[in-house]
mmCIF file of C-alpha atoms and ligand atoms in Angstrom:
data_model
loop_
_atom_site.group_PDB
_atom_site.id
_atom_site.type_symbol
_atom_site.label_atom_id
_atom_site.label_comp_id
_atom_site.label_asym_id
_atom_site.label_seq_id
_atom_site.Cartn_x
_atom_site.Cartn_y
_atom_site.Cartn_z
ATOM 1 C CA UNK A 1 35.854 58.223 52.149
ATOM 2 C CA UNK A 2 39.133 58.963 50.450
ATOM 3 C CA UNK A 3 41.051 55.761 49.870
ATOM 4 C CA UNK A 4 44.801 55.762 50.040
ATOM 5 C CA UNK A 5 44.927 54.440 46.459
ATOM 6 C CA UNK A 6 43.204 57.512 44.986
ATOM 7 C CA UNK A 7 45.450 59.811 46.990
ATOM 8 C CA UNK A 8 48.483 57.786 46.002
ATOM 9 C CA UNK A 9 47.774 58.615 42.351
ATOM 10 C CA UNK A 10 47.636 62.330 43.173
ATOM 11 C CA UNK A 11 50.808 62.125 45.190
ATOM 12 C CA UNK A 12 52.917 60.346 42.589
ATOM 13 C CA UNK A 13 51.851 62.852 39.951
ATOM 14 C CA UNK A 14 54.374 65.394 41.212
ATOM 15 C CA UNK A 15 57.688 65.208 42.949
ATOM 16 C CA UNK A 16 57.535 63.099 46.076
ATOM 17 C CA UNK A 17 56.653 65.571 48.806
ATOM 18 C CA UNK A 18 58.584 63.759 51.477
ATOM 19 C CA UNK A 19 61.634 64.195 49.261
ATOM 20 C CA UNK A 20 61.222 67.849 48.539
ATOM 21 C CA UNK A 21 59.790 69.134 51.791
ATOM 22 C CA UNK A 22 62.403 71.145 53.645
ATOM 23 C CA UNK A 23 61.208 70.121 57.096
ATOM 24 C CA UNK A 24 60.565 66.623 58.401
ATOM 25 C CA UNK A 25 56.952 65.532 58.408
ATOM 26 C CA UNK A 26 55.838 64.821 61.981
ATOM 27 C CA UNK A 27 53.706 61.734 62.480
ATOM 28 C CA UNK A 28 51.864 61.618 65.802
ATOM 29 C CA UNK A 29 50.940 57.977 66.348
ATOM 30 C CA UNK A 30 47.821 57.532 68.476
ATOM 31 C CA UNK A 31 45.624 54.554 69.244
ATOM 32 C CA UNK A 32 43.967 52.549 71.984
ATOM 33 C CA UNK A 33 46.160 50.415 74.247
ATOM 34 C CA UNK A 34 47.273 47.278 72.434
ATOM 35 C CA UNK A 35 46.255 48.511 68.974
ATOM 36 C CA UNK A 36 49.864 48.057 67.864
ATOM 37 C CA UNK A 37 51.321 51.591 67.922
ATOM 38 C CA UNK A 38 54.750 50.544 69.141
ATOM 39 C CA UNK A 39 54.969 47.599 66.734
ATOM 40 C CA UNK A 40 53.816 49.936 63.946
ATOM 41 C CA UNK A 41 56.551 52.470 64.760
ATOM 42 C CA UNK A 42 59.062 49.630 64.949
ATOM 43 C CA UNK A 43 58.040 48.329 61.518
ATOM 44 C CA UNK A 44 58.065 51.809 59.985
ATOM 45 C CA UNK A 45 61.446 52.597 61.477
ATOM 46 C CA UNK A 46 63.112 49.398 60.331
ATOM 47 C CA UNK A 47 61.748 49.735 56.769
ATOM 48 C CA UNK A 48 62.851 53.355 56.528
ATOM 49 C CA UNK A 49 66.297 52.391 57.795
ATOM 50 C CA UNK A 50 66.421 49.660 55.144
ATOM 51 C CA UNK A 51 65.718 52.320 52.507
ATOM 52 C CA UNK A 52 68.485 54.508 53.892
ATOM 53 C CA UNK A 53 65.967 57.055 55.087
ATOM 54 C CA UNK A 54 66.177 56.733 58.858
ATOM 55 C CA UNK A 55 63.413 58.625 60.629
ATOM 56 C CA UNK A 56 63.831 60.705 63.771
ATOM 57 C CA UNK A 57 61.963 58.792 66.462
ATOM 58 C CA UNK A 58 60.623 60.211 69.712
ATOM 59 C CA UNK A 59 59.065 58.096 72.447
ATOM 60 C CA UNK A 60 56.481 60.025 74.481
ATOM 61 C CA UNK A 61 55.340 57.092 76.605
ATOM 62 C CA UNK A 62 56.970 57.476 80.024
ATOM 63 C CA UNK A 63 55.494 54.219 81.309
ATOM 64 C CA UNK A 64 56.618 51.785 78.614
ATOM 65 C CA UNK A 65 59.033 49.090 79.758
ATOM 66 C CA UNK A 66 61.169 48.994 76.649
ATOM 67 C CA UNK A 67 61.316 50.672 73.277
ATOM 68 C CA UNK A 68 61.930 48.047 70.592
ATOM 69 C CA UNK A 69 63.253 50.477 67.947
ATOM 70 C CA UNK A 70 66.215 52.853 67.752
ATOM 71 C CA UNK A 71 64.960 55.970 69.479
ATOM 72 C CA UNK A 72 66.472 59.447 69.184
ATOM 73 C CA UNK A 73 64.626 61.088 72.055
ATOM 74 C CA UNK A 74 63.072 59.118 74.876
ATOM 75 C CA UNK A 75 60.865 60.819 77.472
ATOM 76 C CA UNK A 76 62.161 58.270 79.989
ATOM 77 C CA UNK A 77 65.624 59.847 79.790
ATOM 78 C CA UNK A 78 64.138 63.125 81.016
ATOM 79 C CA UNK A 79 61.422 62.052 83.438
ATOM 80 C CA UNK A 80 61.365 59.110 85.804
ATOM 81 C CA UNK A 81 57.702 58.103 85.749
ATOM 82 C CA UNK A 82 57.881 55.955 88.907
ATOM 83 C CA UNK A 83 59.630 58.733 90.824
ATOM 84 C CA UNK A 84 56.965 61.208 89.666
ATOM 85 C CA UNK A 85 54.243 58.873 90.965
ATOM 86 C CA UNK A 86 56.033 58.551 94.299
ATOM 87 C CA UNK A 87 56.874 62.227 94.768
ATOM 88 C CA UNK A 88 53.424 63.535 93.843
ATOM 89 C CA UNK A 89 51.515 60.548 95.328
ATOM 90 C CA UNK A 90 49.868 59.792 91.999
ATOM 91 C CA UNK A 91 48.337 56.747 90.377
ATOM 92 C CA UNK A 92 49.583 55.385 87.010
ATOM 93 C CA UNK A 93 47.522 57.742 84.811
ATOM 94 C CA UNK A 94 48.283 60.789 86.959
ATOM 95 C CA UNK A 95 51.950 59.809 86.776
ATOM 96 C CA UNK A 96 51.850 59.674 82.966
ATOM 97 C CA UNK A 97 50.036 63.037 82.692
ATOM 98 C CA UNK A 98 52.459 64.724 85.100
ATOM 99 C CA UNK A 99 55.484 63.207 83.350
ATOM 100 C CA UNK A 100 54.162 64.490 80.016
ATOM 101 C CA UNK A 101 53.537 67.918 81.550
ATOM 102 C CA UNK A 102 57.107 68.035 82.821
ATOM 103 C CA UNK A 103 58.402 66.921 79.440
ATOM 104 C CA UNK A 104 56.267 69.533 77.627
ATOM 105 C CA UNK A 105 58.166 72.262 79.480
ATOM 106 C CA UNK A 106 61.300 71.095 77.634
ATOM 107 C CA UNK A 107 59.608 70.607 74.295
ATOM 108 C CA UNK A 108 61.393 73.586 72.721
ATOM 109 C CA UNK A 109 64.581 71.512 72.935
ATOM 110 C CA UNK A 110 62.894 68.651 71.078
ATOM 111 C CA UNK A 111 61.837 71.112 68.383
ATOM 112 C CA UNK A 112 65.417 72.365 68.045
ATOM 113 C CA UNK A 113 66.718 68.807 67.682
ATOM 114 C CA UNK A 114 64.117 67.894 65.056
ATOM 115 C CA UNK A 115 64.851 71.132 63.175
ATOM 116 C CA UNK A 116 68.569 70.348 63.194
ATOM 117 C CA UNK A 117 67.771 67.111 61.360
ATOM 118 C CA UNK A 118 65.729 68.866 58.668
ATOM 119 C CA UNK A 119 68.391 68.388 56.015
ATOM 120 C CA UNK A 120 68.618 64.607 56.270
ATOM 121 C CA UNK A 121 65.353 63.366 57.799
ATOM 122 C CA UNK A 122 62.008 63.078 56.043
ATOM 123 C CA UNK A 123 59.953 61.797 58.934
ATOM 124 C CA UNK A 124 59.838 62.458 62.669
ATOM 125 C CA UNK A 125 57.723 59.816 64.390
ATOM 126 C CA UNK A 126 56.140 60.388 67.818
ATOM 127 C CA UNK A 127 55.003 57.267 69.682
ATOM 128 C CA UNK A 128 52.432 58.140 72.368
ATOM 129 C CA UNK A 129 51.133 56.493 75.571
ATOM 130 C CA UNK A 130 48.582 53.691 75.300
ATOM 131 C CA UNK A 131 46.249 55.597 77.614
ATOM 132 C CA UNK A 132 45.178 57.614 74.608
ATOM 133 C CA UNK A 133 43.150 60.209 76.514
ATOM 134 C CA UNK A 134 46.257 61.092 78.529
ATOM 135 C CA UNK A 135 47.744 62.523 75.356
ATOM 136 C CA UNK A 136 44.724 63.666 73.359
ATOM 137 C CA UNK A 137 42.875 65.469 76.163
ATOM 138 C CA UNK A 138 45.743 66.766 78.279
ATOM 139 C CA UNK A 139 47.232 70.251 78.197
ATOM 140 C CA UNK A 140 50.682 68.866 77.446
ATOM 141 C CA UNK A 141 49.371 66.710 74.572
ATOM 142 C CA UNK A 142 47.686 69.786 73.105
ATOM 143 C CA UNK A 143 50.820 71.919 73.534
ATOM 144 C CA UNK A 144 52.997 69.269 71.887
ATOM 145 C CA UNK A 145 50.585 68.731 68.981
ATOM 146 C CA UNK A 146 49.938 72.427 68.350
ATOM 147 C CA UNK A 147 53.620 73.338 68.561
ATOM 148 C CA UNK A 148 54.513 70.647 66.055
ATOM 149 C CA UNK A 149 51.650 71.585 63.738
ATOM 150 C CA UNK A 150 52.685 75.244 63.782
ATOM 151 C CA UNK A 151 56.271 74.455 62.793
ATOM 152 C CA UNK A 152 56.226 71.243 60.753
ATOM 153 C CA UNK A 153 53.866 69.466 58.397
ATOM 154 C CA UNK A 154 52.070 67.301 60.957
ATOM 155 C CA UNK A 155 49.854 64.278 60.427
ATOM 156 C CA UNK A 156 47.872 62.287 62.990
ATOM 157 C CA UNK A 157 48.147 58.533 62.532
ATOM 158 C CA UNK A 158 45.380 56.702 64.353
ATOM 159 C CA UNK A 159 46.054 52.978 64.739
ATOM 160 C CA UNK A 160 43.059 50.648 64.976
ATOM 161 C CA UNK A 161 43.195 46.967 65.840
ATOM 162 C CA UNK A 162 41.108 45.339 63.087
ATOM 163 C CA UNK A 163 41.004 42.044 64.961
ATOM 164 C CA UNK A 164 39.249 43.579 67.960
ATOM 165 C CA UNK A 165 37.101 45.845 65.790
ATOM 166 C CA UNK A 166 35.240 42.986 64.085
ATOM 167 C CA UNK A 167 32.618 43.622 66.729
ATOM 168 C CA UNK A 168 30.553 46.472 65.256
ATOM 169 C CA UNK A 169 30.091 48.096 68.668
ATOM 170 C CA UNK A 170 33.879 48.104 69.305
ATOM 171 C CA UNK A 171 34.422 49.384 65.768
ATOM 172 C CA UNK A 172 31.971 52.222 66.355
ATOM 173 C CA UNK A 173 33.516 53.267 69.691
ATOM 174 C CA UNK A 174 36.939 53.304 68.011
ATOM 175 C CA UNK A 175 35.641 55.427 65.135
ATOM 176 C CA UNK A 176 33.863 57.772 67.511
ATOM 177 C CA UNK A 177 37.112 58.304 69.351
ATOM 178 C CA UNK A 178 38.944 58.909 66.074
ATOM 179 C CA UNK A 179 36.228 61.400 65.110
ATOM 180 C CA UNK A 180 36.604 63.336 68.382
ATOM 181 C CA UNK A 181 40.372 63.575 67.864
ATOM 182 C CA UNK A 182 40.007 64.647 64.242
ATOM 183 C CA UNK A 183 37.613 67.462 65.130
ATOM 184 C CA UNK A 184 39.697 68.525 68.108
ATOM 185 C CA UNK A 185 43.030 68.688 66.293
ATOM 186 C CA UNK A 186 41.795 69.428 62.764
ATOM 187 C CA UNK A 187 45.014 68.003 61.355
ATOM 188 C CA UNK A 188 45.345 65.625 58.396
ATOM 189 C CA UNK A 189 44.332 62.223 59.689
ATOM 190 C CA UNK A 190 45.254 58.720 58.567
ATOM 191 C CA UNK A 191 43.564 55.672 60.021
ATOM 192 C CA UNK A 192 45.903 52.704 60.020
ATOM 193 C CA UNK A 193 43.855 49.524 60.149
ATOM 194 C CA UNK A 194 46.454 47.367 61.801
ATOM 195 C CA UNK A 195 46.886 43.576 62.058
ATOM 196 C CA UNK A 196 45.615 42.765 58.554
ATOM 197 C CA UNK A 197 47.867 39.695 58.636
ATOM 198 C CA UNK A 198 45.223 38.250 60.991
ATOM 199 C CA UNK A 199 41.988 39.781 59.676
ATOM 200 C CA UNK A 200 41.606 41.745 56.440
ATOM 201 C CA UNK A 201 40.146 45.207 56.895
ATOM 202 C CA UNK A 202 37.681 44.936 53.995
ATOM 203 C CA UNK A 203 34.778 44.518 56.403
ATOM 204 C CA UNK A 204 35.621 47.876 58.026
ATOM 205 C CA UNK A 205 35.829 49.656 54.661
ATOM 206 C CA UNK A 206 32.440 48.198 53.774
ATOM 207 C CA UNK A 207 30.897 49.357 57.054
ATOM 208 C CA UNK A 208 32.237 52.844 56.387
ATOM 209 C CA UNK A 209 30.735 53.102 52.928
ATOM 210 C CA UNK A 210 27.578 51.030 53.191
ATOM 211 C CA UNK A 211 25.216 51.686 56.078
ATOM 212 C CA UNK A 212 23.138 48.572 55.277
ATOM 213 C CA UNK A 213 26.088 46.246 55.770
ATOM 214 C CA UNK A 214 26.829 47.837 59.148
ATOM 215 C CA UNK A 215 23.149 47.536 60.034
ATOM 216 C CA UNK A 216 23.277 43.860 59.059
ATOM 217 C CA UNK A 217 26.300 43.259 61.283
ATOM 218 C CA UNK A 218 24.383 44.771 64.167
ATOM 219 C CA UNK A 219 21.111 42.947 63.433
ATOM 220 C CA UNK A 220 21.638 40.174 65.977
ATOM 221 C CA UNK A 221 22.339 42.696 68.741
ATOM 222 C CA UNK A 222 19.472 44.650 70.267
ATOM 223 C CA UNK A 223 21.392 46.116 73.205
ATOM 224 C CA UNK A 224 21.476 49.832 73.953
ATOM 225 C CA UNK A 225 25.059 50.008 72.621
ATOM 226 C CA UNK A 226 24.019 48.448 69.326
ATOM 227 C CA UNK A 227 21.152 50.922 68.879
ATOM 228 C CA UNK A 228 23.483 53.781 69.673
ATOM 229 C CA UNK A 229 26.068 52.477 67.189
ATOM 230 C CA UNK A 230 23.359 52.250 64.533
ATOM 231 C CA UNK A 231 22.381 55.891 64.991
ATOM 232 C CA UNK A 232 25.985 56.999 65.170
ATOM 233 C CA UNK A 233 26.924 55.282 61.958
ATOM 234 C CA UNK A 234 24.481 57.550 60.121
ATOM 235 C CA UNK A 235 25.979 60.599 61.788
ATOM 236 C CA UNK A 236 29.568 59.560 61.144
ATOM 237 C CA UNK A 237 28.956 59.359 57.433
ATOM 238 C CA UNK A 238 30.343 62.888 56.968
ATOM 239 C CA UNK A 239 33.381 62.075 59.089
ATOM 240 C CA UNK A 240 34.204 58.979 57.026
ATOM 241 C CA UNK A 241 34.419 61.172 53.920
ATOM 242 C CA UNK A 242 37.334 63.121 55.452
ATOM 243 C CA UNK A 243 39.295 60.018 56.272
ATOM 244 C CA UNK A 244 42.177 58.260 54.642
ATOM 245 C CA UNK A 245 42.412 54.607 55.609
ATOM 246 C CA UNK A 246 45.296 52.256 55.083
ATOM 247 C CA UNK A 247 45.369 48.530 55.785
ATOM 248 C CA UNK A 248 48.611 47.648 57.552
ATOM 249 C CA UNK A 249 50.383 44.825 59.289
ATOM 250 C CA UNK A 250 52.889 46.013 61.832
ATOM 251 C CA UNK A 251 54.250 42.464 61.939
ATOM 252 C CA UNK A 252 54.766 41.767 58.212
ATOM 253 C CA UNK A 253 55.011 45.349 56.946
ATOM 254 C CA UNK A 254 52.193 44.862 54.432
ATOM 255 C CA UNK A 255 50.726 48.251 53.489
ATOM 256 C CA UNK A 256 53.973 50.157 54.051
ATOM 257 C CA UNK A 257 54.136 51.789 50.590
ATOM 258 C CA UNK A 258 50.462 52.635 50.675
ATOM 259 C CA UNK A 259 50.991 54.255 54.043
ATOM 260 C CA UNK A 260 53.859 56.425 52.743
ATOM 261 C CA UNK A 261 51.692 57.520 49.823
ATOM 262 C CA UNK A 262 48.924 58.443 52.272
ATOM 263 C CA UNK A 263 51.446 60.531 54.235
ATOM 264 C CA UNK A 264 52.435 62.358 51.044
ATOM 265 C CA UNK A 265 48.793 63.147 50.351
ATOM 266 C CA UNK A 266 48.288 64.242 53.964
ATOM 267 C CA UNK A 267 51.165 66.709 53.624
ATOM 268 C CA UNK A 268 49.414 68.275 50.636
ATOM 269 C CA UNK A 269 46.273 68.512 52.782
ATOM 270 C CA UNK A 270 48.308 70.111 55.573
ATOM 271 C CA UNK A 271 49.587 72.762 53.201
ATOM 272 C CA UNK A 272 46.335 73.452 51.407
ATOM 273 C CA UNK A 273 43.804 73.121 54.245
ATOM 274 C CA UNK A 274 45.482 73.301 57.634
ATOM 275 C CA UNK A 275 48.040 76.062 57.039
ATOM 276 C CA UNK A 276 45.619 78.672 55.640
ATOM 277 C CA UNK A 277 43.177 77.922 58.474
ATOM 278 C CA UNK A 278 45.994 78.110 61.036
ATOM 279 C CA UNK A 279 47.144 81.458 59.601
ATOM 280 C CA UNK A 280 43.587 82.757 59.649
ATOM 281 C CA UNK A 281 43.184 81.802 63.328
ATOM 282 C CA UNK A 282 46.577 83.327 64.178
ATOM 283 C CA UNK A 283 45.498 86.555 62.502
ATOM 284 C CA UNK A 284 42.214 86.562 64.406
ATOM 285 C CA UNK A 285 44.076 85.985 67.669
ATOM 286 C CA UNK A 286 46.523 88.810 66.911
ATOM 287 C CA UNK A 287 43.606 91.134 66.125
ATOM 288 C CA UNK A 288 41.845 90.138 69.349
ATOM 289 C CA UNK A 289 45.043 90.786 71.332
ATOM 290 C CA UNK A 290 45.540 94.162 69.708
ATOM 291 C CA UNK A 291 41.878 95.103 70.390
ATOM 292 C CA UNK A 292 42.315 94.058 73.992
ATOM 293 C CA UNK A 293 45.423 96.244 74.320
ATOM 294 C CA UNK A 294 43.583 99.229 72.854
ATOM 295 C CA UNK A 295 40.655 98.599 75.198
ATOM 296 C CA UNK A 296 42.972 98.470 78.215
ATOM 297 C CA UNK A 297 44.782 101.628 77.096
ATOM 298 C CA UNK A 298 41.477 103.471 76.619
ATOM 299 C CA UNK A 299 40.302 102.300 80.009
ATOM 300 C CA UNK A 300 43.512 103.485 81.608
ATOM 301 C CA UNK A 301 43.202 106.880 79.966
ATOM 302 C CA UNK A 302 39.606 107.300 80.984
ATOM 303 C CA UNK A 303 40.358 106.126 84.556
ATOM 304 C CA UNK A 304 43.333 108.466 84.655
ATOM 305 C CA UNK A 305 41.285 111.426 83.476
ATOM 306 C CA UNK A 306 38.488 110.597 85.871
ATOM 307 C CA UNK A 307 40.911 110.309 88.809
ATOM 308 C CA UNK A 308 42.707 113.500 87.804
ATOM 309 C CA UNK A 309 39.405 115.319 87.496
ATOM 310 C CA UNK A 310 38.454 114.186 90.972
ATOM 311 C CA UNK A 311 41.838 115.290 92.300
ATOM 312 C CA UNK A 312 41.608 118.623 90.515
ATOM 313 C CA UNK A 313 44.371 118.061 87.953
ATOM 314 C CA UNK A 314 43.636 119.031 84.340
ATOM 315 C CA UNK A 315 44.914 116.157 82.248
ATOM 316 C CA UNK A 316 43.579 117.150 78.830
ATOM 317 C CA UNK A 317 46.426 119.614 78.376
ATOM 318 C CA UNK A 318 49.055 116.892 78.820
ATOM 319 C CA UNK A 319 47.320 114.319 76.656
ATOM 320 C CA UNK A 320 46.776 116.772 73.825
ATOM 321 C CA UNK A 321 50.398 117.925 74.060
ATOM 322 C CA UNK A 322 51.570 114.290 74.036
ATOM 323 C CA UNK A 323 54.386 115.389 76.262
ATOM 324 C CA UNK A 324 55.489 112.128 77.798
ATOM 325 C CA UNK A 325 57.888 113.616 80.339
ATOM 326 C CA UNK A 326 55.283 116.054 81.567
ATOM 327 C CA UNK A 327 52.708 113.302 81.645
ATOM 328 C CA UNK A 328 54.963 110.986 83.647
ATOM 329 C CA UNK A 329 55.850 113.700 86.138
ATOM 330 C CA UNK A 330 52.167 114.457 86.659
ATOM 331 C CA UNK A 331 51.357 110.795 86.850
ATOM 332 C CA UNK A 332 53.849 110.551 89.644
ATOM 333 C CA UNK A 333 52.224 113.562 91.334
ATOM 334 C CA UNK A 334 48.810 111.992 90.917
ATOM 335 C CA UNK A 335 50.217 108.732 92.269
ATOM 336 C CA UNK A 336 51.551 110.443 95.350
ATOM 337 C CA UNK A 337 48.311 112.319 95.898
ATOM 338 C CA UNK A 338 46.371 109.145 95.386
ATOM 339 C CA UNK A 339 48.607 107.253 97.812
ATOM 340 C CA UNK A 340 48.130 109.997 100.409
ATOM 341 C CA UNK A 341 44.382 109.920 99.838
ATOM 342 C CA UNK A 342 44.359 106.124 100.087
ATOM 343 C CA UNK A 343 46.343 106.014 103.263
ATOM 344 C CA UNK A 344 44.214 108.724 104.793
ATOM 345 C CA UNK A 345 41.134 106.734 103.904
ATOM 346 C CA UNK A 346 42.890 103.556 105.095
ATOM 347 C CA UNK A 347 42.489 102.089 101.629
ATOM 348 C CA UNK A 348 44.776 99.305 100.465
ATOM 349 C CA UNK A 349 46.054 98.670 96.979
ATOM 350 C CA UNK A 350 44.702 101.842 95.349
ATOM 351 C CA UNK A 351 47.823 102.360 93.294
ATOM 352 C CA UNK A 352 47.947 104.175 90.005
ATOM 353 C CA UNK A 353 50.656 103.051 87.640
ATOM 354 C CA UNK A 354 52.220 105.089 84.903
ATOM 355 C CA UNK A 355 52.038 102.258 82.289
HETATM 356 N N1 GTP B 1 49.392 39.771 64.353
HETATM 357 C C1 GTP B 1 49.725 41.013 64.606
HETATM 358 N N2 GTP B 1 49.995 41.386 65.860
HETATM 359 C C2 GTP B 1 50.328 42.670 66.095
HETATM 360 C C3 GTP B 1 50.408 43.627 65.055
HETATM 361 N N3 GTP B 1 50.750 44.801 65.597
HETATM 362 C C4 GTP B 1 50.913 44.600 66.910
HETATM 363 N N4 GTP B 1 50.651 43.320 67.211
HETATM 364 C C5 GTP B 1 50.683 42.726 68.548
HETATM 365 O O1 GTP B 1 49.752 43.422 69.351
HETATM 366 C C6 GTP B 1 50.256 43.531 70.678
HETATM 367 C C7 GTP B 1 50.259 44.990 71.110
HETATM 368 O O2 GTP B 1 51.168 45.680 70.297
HETATM 369 P P1 GTP B 1 51.896 47.010 70.790
HETATM 370 O O3 GTP B 1 52.709 47.484 69.655
HETATM 371 O O4 GTP B 1 52.567 46.804 72.080
HETATM 372 O O5 GTP B 1 50.629 47.907 71.014
HETATM 373 P P2 GTP B 1 50.597 49.400 71.598
HETATM 374 O O6 GTP B 1 49.451 50.077 70.950
HETATM 375 O O7 GTP B 1 51.912 50.059 71.475
HETATM 376 O O8 GTP B 1 50.306 49.077 73.090
HETATM 377 P P3 GTP B 1 50.405 50.123 74.332
HETATM 378 O O9 GTP B 1 51.855 50.465 74.466
HETATM 379 O O10 GTP B 1 49.828 49.354 75.457
HETATM 380 O O11 GTP B 1 49.571 51.274 73.956
HETATM 381 C C8 GTP B 1 51.640 42.920 70.672
HETATM 382 O O12 GTP B 1 51.538 41.602 71.141
HETATM 383 C C9 GTP B 1 52.036 42.906 69.205
HETATM 384 O O13 GTP B 1 52.903 41.866 68.873
HETATM 385 C C10 GTP B 1 50.116 43.183 63.714
HETATM 386 O O14 GTP B 1 50.128 43.930 62.750
HETATM 387 N N5 GTP B 1 49.777 41.873 63.564
#
C-alpha cells in the first residue's frame, strides 16, 4: 500500500504539479451515502478559497436539498429531479439516473466551462449522488468520467466513513466496492478515510497491511459474512498495494495538506500510467474501426460484383479503371435493374446503394 507520506516526498521533489499543470485536475468524489462527501467538498472548497486558490465546483447530485459550498455548476439548475420523477413515473433512484442521463447530454458545455477556467483554477471538484451505484454503474456516470479522464488529469476520490467501518465486515464491503470502482475506471484512486476526528484510521491501515490483525478482528464472528470477508482480505492484498490512503476530517480539516500531496502524486500516476494506456486503447479502437470499414468496403465490392455478375454486367472493367463516374452510372443502372427485379419478384427492401 502506498502511503500518502511516501508519495508526498516524491511530489515535493519537483515543482508542484497542481501549480504547473495547464489544465485543472478533476476530482470525482465518490462514497457511500453519509460517508461525508458533501462535507469533504465543503471543507476542501473553503480551505482552497482561504489559500486564494478557489476550485471550480460541480454538484452532480440532483436530489440533494442544499449545497453547503459555493458551487459553479449545479445539476439542479438544469434538471428538476422531482419533475423528472413525476413525468417519467419513476422512483427516487430512477429519477436520479434519468436526471444524470439528461445532464450528461449537456456535459460538453460543462467541459467548455471547466476549460475556460484552466488559467486560474487548479482543481475542479465533482460531488456525486449518495446512491453511489447510480453514478458508478450508470451510462451517464461512465460518460462523464471517461470524458473528463480523456481531457483532464482525473482522480477518483473515494470517501470512507471510518466510524462505521470499525466493523470488519462493513470495512470489507466498503473496500470491495472501492476495488470494483478502481478496476472499472482504472484511474488514479485516493481513499479518503473520513471522520478521523471521531475515530483514528490507524486500525484500517493495519487491517490493510497485516492479515493477522484483520483475522483477529473477525475472530469473534463466525457468520457467513465474516468468513467471506476473511477470504476476501487475502484476495484484496494486491488491490491494497495500488491504493493511496489519506486520513481526513471533513469537519476539522485535518489531513488537508496530506490530501493535496496525494492529489499531486495521483496526477503523476495519471500521466505516467493512465495516459499511455488510454492512448494505446484509443489506437486499438481506431485500428478496429478502420478494419471494420475495410471489411464493409470489401463486402460491398464482393456483393456488388456478385450482383452484377448475376445481372450480366461486367464490373471488373470499371473497378480496374477506377473510373468513379462510370462506376456510379453503372451502379445506378444496376440499382434500377435490381429495383425492377425486386418489384417483379415482389421483394421489399432489396436496394443497392452506391456508397
Ligand atoms: N464528526 C464528523 N462528522 C462528519 C465528517 N464528515 C461528515 N460528517 C457528518 O456526516 C454526516 C453525513 O455527511 P454528508 O457530507 O452529508 O455525507 P454525504 O456522503 O454527502 O451524504 P449523501 O449526500 O447522503 O451521500 C453529516 O452529519 C456530517 O456532518 C467528519 O469528518 N467528522
